[in-house]
Amino acid sequence: MQTVDIHTHFFPESWPDLAARFGTPDWPWIKHTEPGKAVVMIGDRPFRKITSACWDAGIRLEHMDRDGIDLQVICATPVLFAYGREPHHVLDCARMFNDAALELCGRGKGRLKALCQVPLQDVDAACKELTRSMRAGHLGVQIGNHVGKKNLDDEGIVTFLHHCADEGAAVLVHPWDMMAPQRMPKYMMPWTVGMPAETQLSLVALILSGAFDRLPAGLRICFAHGGGSFAFLLGRLENAFNRHEIARGTSQFAPSHYLNRFYVDSAVFEERTLQYLVEIMGADRVLLGSDYPFPLGEERVGHLVRNSKLPSDVKTKLAGGNACNFLGIQSASSSATHQTGSTAGECGGLVGAADGAPPPVPEHQADDRLTYSSYLKVPELLSLQHRQSTPAHHDELLFIIVHQTYELWFRELLHDLEAVVENLRAAGANPTSRDEVYEAARLLRRCTEIMRVLVEQFTILETMLPTHFLAFRDVLNPASGFQSEQFREIEFLCGLKDEKMLRYHEPTPEVHAALNRRLREDSLRDVFFSALTALGMLPPLTPSATDRERFEARARAIQKLYQDERNHRDWIDVCERLTEFDELMVGWRLRHIQMVERTIGARMGTGGSTGGSYLKNTLEKKFFPELWEARTMLEK
Ligand code: HEM
């Protein structure tokens, strides 16, 4: 069983005097008391006794071997979050500690990975530092559960979480700066009472504010200490939600609907509590976290999970499988089937480490030369298939991969179609030059070949039995093909602009804005006919011309081109490719409908449409209707 501890802390052995550097008092500093021992001080007050396990990779590895831990994720200590201080000071401090974390990982024989820290009080700076840290090698970020009075549902923090999803960064939420300190002066109450309550508060705020509805499903977020009191008070929350209007927020669903949107660690220290946590959260959502090497951490890391009475497949998930999903790195089981890139096995390659064998050095760390997998980002790509069904349904992987493949090809289509637009624009600006017309036709040929593959690809999905799809369909609700941004972009770019479709993107303002821009831009169809006007094939139309007059004039221009084949072979080629593209798009719509009917019959769509019958109405849509109209007008 591979074992990953996702919640451990570190301190560097030394760091600059932050109070002197920033000219403000009470920054943490380290006072070494004897070899291997130190006290972290806040001003002149002792904050915590620590040992060299905080900064000495050798000692950490010894402890990991003793406890059978293959991989440890280190992150700073919440006392360094400093969200109440000057953002540029905190950014400077974050950089220092983020770089120190990577230095420590560098000494960890590939068995230490890091989460960075950011100045969350300044969203722009936080996003930039996250991006910088991810590029430098961090796997994600640890954040505090609030910024002063702002909970995690604060708009700026949600923007930051969105950015984490975009960057593929795992987010560990750690409680800090606990509430009601005046009532918790003794008995470590801020840790035993304040922390669980803080985490509960954060989760409730995220859920009821509808933040999870707006955030991408791909966001990987985990809450420390078993998610605080959340799982244990879920019944209370749900009861209030169901019975009292004022207990509801703006979330689309009741709180229990969102359990598959976040992870919690296993730092609960009691077997029955762990069993209950797994029962509530599901076996895919709990992962090993120990709080090592701090006083309230698990003394023998992994002991609770390993010695629990949970079924062995569940223990395997808790010990490491779920952590790999959370961190976006490969697990041993998946790496076994992907041996082409030697970075495969970030996690898996470490299994042998506890047996004494040195873990293999990932290829991209061995030297800086590009490899097949570092260039193509194969490990990252293979870590992006997160199944929502519990237990994971076999066919959900196919469902995800087919959709992701479509989206990748949509991306290439947009890339090529944009180049077609530019070439046609250039052809219009210089009507005597032929190069751009040939280039547009060549690129359009690529687009039609891609479309042919896209029409064919539905057959793979049709190998999934309807009953198998129904087994996990409900967990996908309310995600729908209506929300495919790129599909809609292709439609808008080609000239099929329906402003009403923007409403499906209201929950994601940046996508909404991008589509809005596409809607206002000249489409391929506009640019094509402008070029024909420049060529003298289409007389300029007065602004008062009706849509019908415009349409007929454009169709006549196409007719003129085809009737003068000797002089316009290149433009006719463009017209043929555009027509073929249109034809294949209708082919795509038709095959999609057949596949939908074969899979869900006459059921409604998850996007709220009537399903197959709605989709049938889209068969009439054409990108370039004038090209079709001209066919009726042509003569021998
Ligand atoms: C079992 C597989 C699938 C089912 C049951 C299905 C079902 C549906 C339904 C019912 C709709 C109508 C909107 C709604 O109410 O949700 C729709 C729309 C859509 N689907 Fe699928 N779909 C499947 C697979 C795919 C795949 C593989 C793609 C690839 C990209 C895709 C892309 C789309 C797009 C782009 C739309 C919007 C179409 C438009 O507005 O014209 N779907 N789908």
XYZ file of C-alpha atoms and ligand atoms in Angstrom:
679
model
C 0.000 0.000 0.000
C 1.548 3.317 -0.996
C 1.284 5.970 1.657
C 1.154 9.721 1.213
C 0.896 12.195 4.061
C -0.633 15.381 2.674
C -0.567 17.476 5.831
C 2.837 18.144 7.376
C 4.606 21.361 8.313
C 8.122 22.686 8.102
C 10.229 25.615 9.274
C 13.558 26.478 7.681
C 16.562 26.241 10.002
C 16.961 30.002 9.805
C 15.471 32.980 8.057
C 16.131 36.713 7.967
C 14.958 38.972 10.780
C 11.520 39.830 9.382
C 10.771 42.518 11.975
C 13.909 44.422 10.938
C 13.350 43.744 7.234
C 9.793 45.133 7.228
C 10.078 47.555 10.107
C 7.047 46.081 11.927
C 7.114 44.106 15.187
C 6.036 40.585 16.143
C 7.097 38.570 13.127
C 8.032 34.956 13.895
C 11.722 34.274 14.407
C 13.641 31.179 15.381
C 15.679 30.836 18.561
C 17.946 27.783 18.587
C 18.164 26.472 22.152
C 20.354 23.373 21.766
C 21.467 21.194 18.846
C 18.370 19.993 16.992
C 15.986 22.052 19.138
C 14.545 25.528 18.777
C 11.685 27.749 19.795
C 9.673 29.787 17.331
C 9.220 33.200 18.923
C 6.675 35.895 18.181
C 8.377 39.067 19.304
C 9.624 38.157 22.787
C 6.906 35.524 23.374
C 7.629 31.781 22.843
C 5.130 30.437 20.306
C 6.149 26.786 19.819
C 9.012 24.435 20.598
C 10.190 22.651 17.488
C 12.852 20.115 16.571
C 15.127 19.625 13.595
C 12.426 17.427 12.015
C 11.102 20.799 10.823
C 14.141 21.577 8.662
C 16.275 18.436 8.401
C 15.305 16.303 5.379
C 17.403 13.383 6.691
C 15.399 13.204 9.918
C 12.117 13.512 8.091
C 13.101 10.627 5.791
C 14.122 8.518 8.802
C 10.721 9.104 10.386
C 8.980 8.394 7.099
C 10.815 5.072 6.781
C 9.957 4.238 10.392
C 6.253 4.964 9.751
C 6.107 3.518 6.218
C 5.372 6.842 4.524
C 6.384 7.044 0.866
C 5.696 10.696 0.192
C 5.223 13.688 2.449
C 3.698 17.020 1.495
C 5.186 19.911 3.441
C 3.741 23.343 3.935
C 4.446 26.393 6.036
C 2.916 26.997 9.418
C -0.224 29.142 9.639
C 1.552 31.611 11.934
C 3.335 32.759 8.761
C 0.142 33.502 6.788
C 0.145 37.074 8.129
C -3.003 38.048 6.181
C -3.431 41.109 8.396
C -0.111 42.674 7.393
C 1.130 44.773 4.470
C 0.606 42.645 1.321
C 4.015 43.439 -0.203
C 5.764 42.393 3.013
C 3.784 39.186 3.107
C 4.519 38.505 -0.557
C 8.223 38.889 0.151
C 7.923 36.582 3.152
C 5.884 34.009 1.145
C 8.519 33.921 -1.577
C 11.249 33.350 0.953
C 9.446 30.446 2.620
C 8.205 28.984 -0.680
C 11.748 28.849 -2.000
C 12.927 27.400 1.316
C 10.251 24.677 1.047
C 11.557 23.665 -2.376
C 15.108 23.627 -1.072
C 14.032 21.213 1.653
C 12.205 19.078 -0.950
C 15.379 19.091 -3.042
C 17.122 17.319 -0.155
C 14.264 14.825 0.240
C 15.328 12.261 -2.401
C 12.139 12.895 -4.352
C 9.982 11.948 -1.340
C 9.106 15.464 -0.202
C 6.729 17.735 -2.107
C 5.517 21.196 -1.178
C 2.464 23.416 -1.042
C 3.218 27.115 -1.209
C 1.789 30.030 0.784
C 0.437 33.282 -0.662
C -0.553 36.779 0.516
C -4.263 36.022 0.317
C -5.209 39.544 1.425
C -4.124 40.710 -2.052
C -5.765 38.494 -4.663
C -3.597 39.628 -7.597
C -0.377 39.104 -5.682
C -1.670 35.756 -4.384
C -2.478 34.553 -7.915
C 0.942 35.649 -9.191
C 2.815 33.952 -6.357
C 0.784 30.798 -6.871
C 1.675 30.724 -10.562
C 5.338 31.393 -9.816
C 5.423 28.657 -7.183
C 3.676 26.117 -9.394
C 6.228 26.744 -12.120
C 8.996 26.340 -9.574
C 7.699 22.902 -8.515
C 5.043 23.308 -5.822
C 2.014 21.024 -6.130
C -0.435 23.573 -4.796
C -1.049 25.945 -1.948
C -1.958 25.963 1.714
C -4.297 28.798 2.674
C -5.757 29.986 5.937
C -9.504 29.548 6.308
C -10.262 33.269 6.428
C -8.735 36.677 5.806
C -9.829 38.801 8.742
C -13.575 39.144 8.409
C -13.624 37.582 4.960
C -14.655 33.939 4.786
C -13.780 31.643 1.899
C -16.886 32.750 0.009
C -15.441 36.255 -0.344
C -15.419 37.183 -4.029
C -11.656 37.765 -4.094
C -10.896 34.459 -2.409
C -13.246 32.653 -4.799
C -11.353 34.288 -7.679
C -8.131 32.962 -6.174
C -9.636 29.460 -5.875
C -10.672 29.715 -9.508
C -7.102 30.540 -10.375
C -5.926 27.494 -8.389
C -8.244 25.323 -10.470
C -6.887 26.887 -13.668
C -3.325 26.260 -12.533
C -4.089 22.693 -11.441
C -3.004 23.598 -7.911
C -4.180 21.471 -4.978
C -5.515 23.661 -2.137
C -5.172 22.693 1.525
C -7.312 24.853 3.825
C -5.865 25.149 7.306
C -7.712 26.869 10.175
C -5.877 29.779 11.779
C -6.456 32.997 13.701
C -9.174 31.348 15.748
C -12.405 32.999 16.794
C -13.191 34.244 20.317
C -9.613 34.137 21.688
C -10.709 35.937 24.844
C -12.913 32.950 25.725
C -10.236 30.371 24.979
C -7.199 31.421 26.988
C -6.450 27.947 28.409
C -6.191 24.227 27.693
C -5.138 24.677 24.040
C -8.792 25.466 23.329
C -8.008 27.468 20.187
C -6.636 24.187 18.748
C -9.183 21.749 20.124
C -12.312 23.898 19.859
C -11.512 26.922 17.706
C -9.888 25.096 14.805
C -12.716 22.585 14.155
C -15.265 25.400 14.388
C -13.268 27.618 12.021
C -13.149 24.848 9.413
C -16.856 24.150 9.822
C -17.534 27.853 9.270
C -15.454 27.927 6.075
C -17.160 24.911 4.571
C -20.638 26.186 5.372
C -19.780 29.583 3.850
C -18.411 28.010 0.662
C -21.405 25.737 0.232
C -24.313 28.036 1.103
C -22.917 30.988 -0.839
C -23.136 28.874 -4.000
C -19.359 29.235 -4.455
C -19.075 25.546 -5.336
C -21.696 26.078 -8.054
C -19.535 28.780 -9.581
C -16.135 27.199 -9.066
C -14.887 24.673 -11.632
C -15.582 21.055 -10.682
C -11.876 20.457 -11.284
C -10.887 22.477 -8.191
C -9.050 20.125 -5.810
C -9.548 21.430 -2.281
C -8.991 19.699 1.043
C -9.845 20.758 4.599
C -7.480 19.885 7.417
C -8.288 17.990 10.635
C -11.036 15.860 9.123
C -12.852 18.982 7.933
C -13.282 20.157 11.536
C -16.775 19.637 12.867
C -18.395 19.663 9.429
C -19.145 15.951 8.922
C -20.435 15.629 12.464
C -22.800 18.582 12.145
C -23.942 17.923 8.600
C -27.287 16.569 9.824
C -27.880 19.756 11.794
C -26.972 21.918 8.796
C -29.157 19.912 6.441
C -32.086 20.029 8.857
C -31.819 23.814 9.088
C -31.476 24.086 5.313
C -34.562 21.986 4.669
C -36.787 23.602 7.234
C -35.861 27.253 7.426
C -35.684 29.722 4.572
C -33.173 31.889 6.459
C -30.780 28.953 6.882
C -30.453 28.650 3.116
C -28.072 30.625 0.999
C -27.824 30.860 -2.746
C -26.477 27.360 -3.370
C -28.344 25.372 -5.973
C -28.521 22.302 -3.753
C -28.623 21.201 -0.135
C -25.237 20.955 1.644
C -24.884 17.172 1.335
C -24.889 17.527 -2.460
C -21.422 19.097 -2.321
C -19.589 16.356 -0.446
C -17.903 15.284 -3.668
C -16.432 18.753 -4.192
C -13.835 18.612 -1.416
C -11.533 16.329 0.502
C -10.795 16.152 4.234
C -7.700 14.741 5.883
C -7.670 11.914 8.387
C -6.285 13.860 11.372
C -9.111 12.876 13.753
C -7.112 10.515 16.040
C -9.904 8.089 16.829
C -10.998 5.037 14.921
C -14.780 5.388 15.277
C -14.487 9.010 14.219
C -12.515 7.991 11.138
C -15.105 5.318 10.268
C -17.880 7.879 10.576
C -15.957 10.412 8.512
C -15.526 7.882 5.704
C -19.190 6.958 5.937
C -20.284 10.588 5.553
C -17.675 11.840 3.099
C -17.226 8.661 1.027
C -14.091 6.542 0.673
C -12.721 8.734 -2.140
C -12.769 11.925 -0.098
C -10.678 11.206 2.997
C -6.901 11.260 2.807
C -4.037 10.710 5.159
C -2.897 13.880 6.896
C -0.939 13.850 10.123
C 0.077 17.400 11.124
C 3.633 16.023 11.529
C 5.874 17.106 13.267
C 3.789 19.343 15.495
C 2.592 18.582 19.016
C -0.974 17.698 18.041
C 0.117 15.581 15.065
C -0.268 11.816 14.780
C 2.660 10.288 16.650
C 3.104 7.268 14.372
C 1.968 8.676 11.069
C -0.522 6.467 9.245
C -1.180 4.275 12.305
C -4.861 5.231 12.545
C -5.639 4.461 8.900
C -3.486 1.352 8.712
C -4.860 -0.217 11.896
C -8.494 0.721 11.413
C -11.137 -1.886 10.638
C -11.962 -0.219 7.343
C -11.967 -2.595 4.326
C -8.520 -2.945 2.754
C -9.503 -1.260 -0.533
C -10.737 1.756 1.486
C -7.500 1.844 3.493
C -5.524 1.828 0.244
C -7.462 4.860 -0.940
C -7.084 6.715 2.347
C -3.400 5.898 2.623
C -2.351 7.162 -0.776
C -4.743 6.723 -3.710
C -6.937 9.683 -2.801
C -3.881 11.836 -2.075
C -2.603 11.242 -5.603
C -5.955 12.401 -6.987
C -5.929 15.440 -4.740
C -2.354 16.362 -5.578
C -2.761 15.642 -9.287
C 0.026 13.088 -9.383
C -0.072 9.516 -10.578
C -0.832 6.636 -8.283
C 1.046 3.346 -8.386
C -1.803 1.537 -10.101
C -2.131 4.024 -12.940
C 1.609 4.442 -13.397
C 1.956 0.706 -13.962
C 0.063 1.067 -17.194
C 1.890 4.200 -18.353
C 5.538 3.460 -18.478
C 6.408 5.563 -21.544
C 7.335 8.661 -19.564
C 9.617 8.042 -16.663
C 7.936 10.805 -14.651
C 5.092 8.280 -14.426
C 5.018 7.076 -10.865
C 5.481 10.370 -8.981
C 3.665 8.517 -6.279
C 3.945 5.010 -7.607
C 7.683 5.082 -8.065
C 7.953 5.800 -4.393
C 6.362 2.584 -3.275
C 9.689 0.857 -3.130
C 11.239 3.620 -1.105
C 9.930 2.339 2.176
C 11.473 -1.020 1.315
C 14.860 0.616 1.266
C 15.249 0.962 -2.515
C 16.069 4.541 -3.565
C 13.149 6.075 -5.391
C 13.757 6.682 -9.094
C 14.663 10.271 -9.893
C 11.989 11.717 -12.148
C 13.457 12.299 -15.588
C 12.772 16.033 -15.607
C 14.702 16.371 -12.372
C 17.667 14.308 -13.535
C 18.659 17.003 -16.004
C 17.008 19.859 -17.820
C 16.672 18.224 -21.243
C 13.219 17.950 -22.655
C 11.650 14.501 -22.677
C 8.592 13.104 -24.407
C 6.542 13.374 -21.253
C 7.877 16.673 -19.938
C 7.181 18.309 -23.316
C 3.704 16.833 -23.666
C 2.957 17.156 -19.945
C 1.867 13.540 -19.906
C 1.730 13.189 -16.106
C -0.377 16.343 -15.835
C -2.642 15.157 -18.639
C -3.139 11.762 -17.045
C -3.980 13.317 -13.711
C -6.964 15.234 -15.047
C -9.586 12.496 -15.054
C -11.449 12.863 -11.785
C -14.407 10.555 -11.508
C -17.365 11.836 -9.494
C -19.147 8.509 -8.956
C -18.712 6.664 -5.657
C -17.657 3.946 -5.928
C -16.029 5.050 -9.175
C -17.897 3.565 -12.135
C -15.678 1.828 -14.694
C -17.221 3.661 -17.670
C -16.954 7.135 -16.165
C -13.315 7.241 -17.232
C -14.339 6.681 -20.859
C -17.014 9.361 -20.522
C -14.462 11.873 -19.248
C -11.766 10.992 -21.755
C -14.119 11.184 -24.747
C -15.287 14.635 -23.670
C -11.757 15.819 -22.958
C -10.653 14.597 -26.377
C -13.478 16.554 -27.994
C -12.427 19.658 -26.092
C -8.804 19.252 -27.221
C -9.886 18.990 -30.836
C -12.225 21.978 -30.373
C -9.162 23.883 -29.236
C -7.263 22.947 -32.385
C -10.304 23.834 -34.510
C -10.502 27.307 -32.965
C -6.782 27.757 -33.523
C -7.066 26.833 -37.208
C -10.327 28.674 -37.834
C -8.817 31.850 -36.405
C -5.927 31.459 -38.860
C -8.454 30.979 -41.678
C -10.125 34.258 -40.682
C -6.759 36.066 -40.705
C -5.846 34.681 -44.130
C -9.207 35.655 -45.604
C -8.870 39.099 -44.069
C -5.428 39.434 -45.678
C -6.809 38.117 -48.987
C -9.481 40.832 -48.859
C -6.862 43.501 -48.145
C -4.767 42.395 -51.133
C -7.120 40.920 -53.768
C -4.348 40.230 -56.311
C -2.400 37.949 -53.978
C -3.386 34.281 -54.087
C -1.214 32.890 -51.296
C -3.613 33.650 -48.488
C -6.539 32.085 -50.343
C -4.580 28.843 -50.812
C -3.517 28.927 -47.167
C -7.122 29.436 -46.015
C -8.236 26.463 -48.130
C -5.376 24.317 -46.792
C -6.263 25.083 -43.173
C -9.944 24.505 -43.832
C -9.052 21.066 -45.181
C -7.481 20.334 -41.772
C -10.657 21.532 -40.046
C -12.818 19.192 -42.111
C -10.499 16.253 -41.356
C -10.761 17.008 -37.632
C -14.541 17.213 -37.930
C -14.601 13.806 -39.616
C -12.821 12.338 -36.575
C -15.204 14.139 -34.238
C -18.241 12.704 -36.014
C -16.748 9.198 -35.805
C -15.742 9.419 -32.168
C -19.288 9.053 -30.828
C -19.167 5.345 -31.690
C -16.662 4.831 -28.860
C -19.110 6.303 -26.379
C -21.817 4.037 -27.775
C -19.938 1.036 -26.388
C -21.222 2.183 -22.974
C -24.507 0.484 -22.043
C -27.360 2.926 -21.281
C -27.688 1.340 -17.828
C -24.007 1.948 -17.151
C -24.383 5.633 -18.010
C -27.507 5.916 -15.845
C -25.492 4.482 -12.958
C -23.460 7.684 -12.718
C -25.483 10.237 -14.709
C -27.072 11.817 -11.623
C -23.746 12.840 -10.106
C -22.994 14.908 -13.234
C -26.062 17.083 -12.778
C -26.248 20.058 -13.552
C -23.185 19.921 -15.828
C -24.270 19.888 -19.483
C -22.884 20.127 -23.021
C -24.608 23.522 -23.130
C -21.675 24.736 -21.031
C -19.011 23.755 -23.565
C -17.434 27.153 -24.042
C -15.349 26.079 -26.995
C -18.269 24.533 -28.879
C -20.146 27.808 -28.583
C -17.019 29.730 -29.592
C -16.766 27.664 -32.774
C -20.390 28.459 -33.571
C -19.916 32.190 -32.889
C -16.612 32.340 -34.750
C -18.107 30.714 -37.823
C -21.064 33.100 -37.806
C -23.824 31.252 -36.017
C -24.444 33.745 -33.241
C -27.225 33.161 -30.753
C -26.919 35.543 -27.824
C -29.404 33.493 -25.795
C -26.833 30.718 -25.384
C -24.716 33.047 -23.223
C -27.030 32.428 -20.306
C -25.487 28.994 -19.723
C -22.205 30.732 -18.956
C -23.485 33.249 -16.425
C -22.008 31.270 -13.498
C -18.519 31.730 -14.994
C -18.116 35.467 -15.677
C -14.781 35.210 -17.514
C -16.177 32.615 -19.941
C -19.275 34.737 -20.358
C -17.112 37.779 -21.171
C -14.946 35.821 -23.642
C -18.009 34.538 -25.491
C -19.511 38.000 -25.472
C -16.364 39.260 -27.194
C -16.632 36.528 -29.826
C -20.238 37.509 -30.347
C -19.245 41.098 -31.193
C -16.244 40.222 -33.384
C -16.412 39.743 -37.157
C -17.114 36.091 -37.856
C -15.521 33.865 -40.489
C -18.677 34.350 -42.536
C -18.425 38.185 -42.268
C -14.740 38.199 -43.214
C -15.279 35.809 -46.127
C -17.973 38.025 -47.687
C -15.954 41.193 -47.025
C -13.126 39.588 -49.009
C -15.546 38.810 -51.873
C -16.628 42.469 -51.821
C -12.960 43.543 -52.054
C -12.545 41.109 -54.938
C -15.425 42.798 -56.777
C -17.651 39.709 -56.642
C -20.120 41.192 -54.185
C -21.354 44.734 -54.712
C -21.187 46.822 -51.518
C -24.566 46.904 -49.847
C -26.126 50.010 -48.366
C -26.579 49.949 -44.588
C -30.336 50.077 -45.178
C -30.330 46.734 -47.055
C -32.587 44.157 -45.413
C -31.288 40.812 -44.160
C -33.040 39.093 -47.058
C -31.442 41.445 -49.642
C -28.047 40.901 -48.058
C -28.517 37.138 -48.088
C -29.567 37.070 -51.747
C -26.712 39.321 -52.847
C -24.224 37.069 -51.059
C -25.691 33.926 -52.663
C -25.470 35.611 -56.089
C -21.792 36.398 -55.425
C -21.155 32.706 -54.763
C -23.073 31.831 -57.917
C -20.841 34.223 -59.906
C -17.688 32.581 -58.526
C -18.796 29.072 -59.469
C -19.946 30.166 -62.944
C -16.449 31.547 -63.642
C -14.452 28.503 -62.566
C -11.362 29.211 -64.731
C -10.662 32.465 -62.896
C -11.732 31.547 -59.383
C -10.570 27.991 -58.720
C -8.882 29.059 -55.457
C -11.971 30.809 -54.070
C -14.196 27.958 -55.204
C -11.922 25.645 -53.255
C -12.469 27.779 -50.147
C -16.244 27.651 -50.757
C -16.151 23.860 -51.107
C -14.189 23.452 -47.881
C -16.575 25.776 -46.013
C -19.558 23.833 -47.347
C -17.948 20.562 -46.337
C -17.259 21.934 -42.868
C -20.917 22.920 -42.567
C -21.985 19.491 -43.808
C -19.757 17.745 -41.266
C -21.073 19.962 -38.485
C -24.613 18.823 -39.278
C -23.179 15.296 -39.320
C -21.783 15.919 -35.822
C -25.142 17.189 -34.570
C -26.922 14.171 -36.070
C -24.516 11.594 -34.610
C -24.687 13.380 -31.230
C -28.484 13.111 -31.304
C -28.383 9.435 -32.258
C -25.907 8.734 -29.495
C -27.978 10.734 -26.977
C -31.170 8.870 -27.909
C -29.379 5.542 -27.770
C -28.072 6.363 -24.296
C -30.855 8.267 -22.520
C -33.858 7.791 -24.841
C -36.347 10.657 -24.551
C -35.135 11.808 -21.115
C -34.553 15.504 -20.433
C -31.011 16.875 -20.612
C -29.031 17.776 -17.498
C -28.900 21.308 -18.909
C -32.698 21.478 -18.596
C -33.568 21.040 -22.301
C -36.010 18.453 -23.625
C -32.974 16.407 -24.669
C -33.178 14.606 -28.050
C -36.144 16.609 -29.248
C -34.410 19.936 -28.469
C -31.270 18.761 -30.236
C -33.236 17.767 -33.361
C -34.179 21.439 -33.855
C -30.482 22.327 -34.106
C -30.129 20.198 -37.259
C -31.438 23.125 -39.305
C -28.530 25.347 -38.214
C -25.971 26.259 -40.867
C -22.814 28.359 -40.666
C -22.799 29.424 -44.297
C -26.404 29.266 -45.586
C -25.562 31.394 -48.664
C -23.238 28.674 -49.933
C -26.161 26.260 -49.865
C -28.613 28.757 -51.363
C -26.289 29.341 -54.319
C -26.555 25.648 -55.300
C -30.178 26.196 -56.345
C -29.174 29.178 -58.475
C -26.331 27.539 -60.413
C -26.653 26.796 -64.097
C -24.682 24.583 -66.478
C -23.787 9.927 -23.032
C -23.293 10.970 -23.663
C -24.041 12.243 -23.885
C -25.327 12.577 -23.583
C -26.403 11.722 -22.939
C -25.519 13.932 -24.017
C -26.692 14.621 -23.883
C -26.885 15.921 -24.280
C -28.110 16.653 -24.156
C -29.411 16.064 -23.625
C -27.909 17.898 -24.600
C -28.920 19.053 -24.633
C -28.585 20.034 -23.564
C -29.024 19.616 -22.162
O -30.203 19.732 -21.829
O -28.156 19.196 -21.387
C -26.535 17.975 -25.026
C -25.948 19.085 -25.555
C -24.656 19.130 -25.965
N -23.730 18.127 -25.879
Fe -24.048 16.246 -25.286
N -24.368 14.390 -24.571
C -23.437 13.396 -24.504
C -22.144 13.429 -24.960
C -21.553 14.532 -25.523
C -20.200 14.595 -25.999
C -19.194 13.440 -26.032
C -19.974 15.856 -26.409
C -18.673 16.319 -26.971
C -18.235 17.536 -26.889
C -21.198 16.598 -26.207
C -21.371 17.935 -26.470
C -22.558 18.610 -26.369
C -22.727 19.970 -26.797
C -21.659 20.867 -27.385
C -24.049 20.296 -26.557
C -24.724 21.623 -26.871
C -25.336 21.467 -28.256
C -26.074 22.673 -28.761
O -26.405 23.565 -27.988
O -26.340 22.689 -29.961
N -22.129 15.768 -25.681
N -25.947 16.760 -24.811
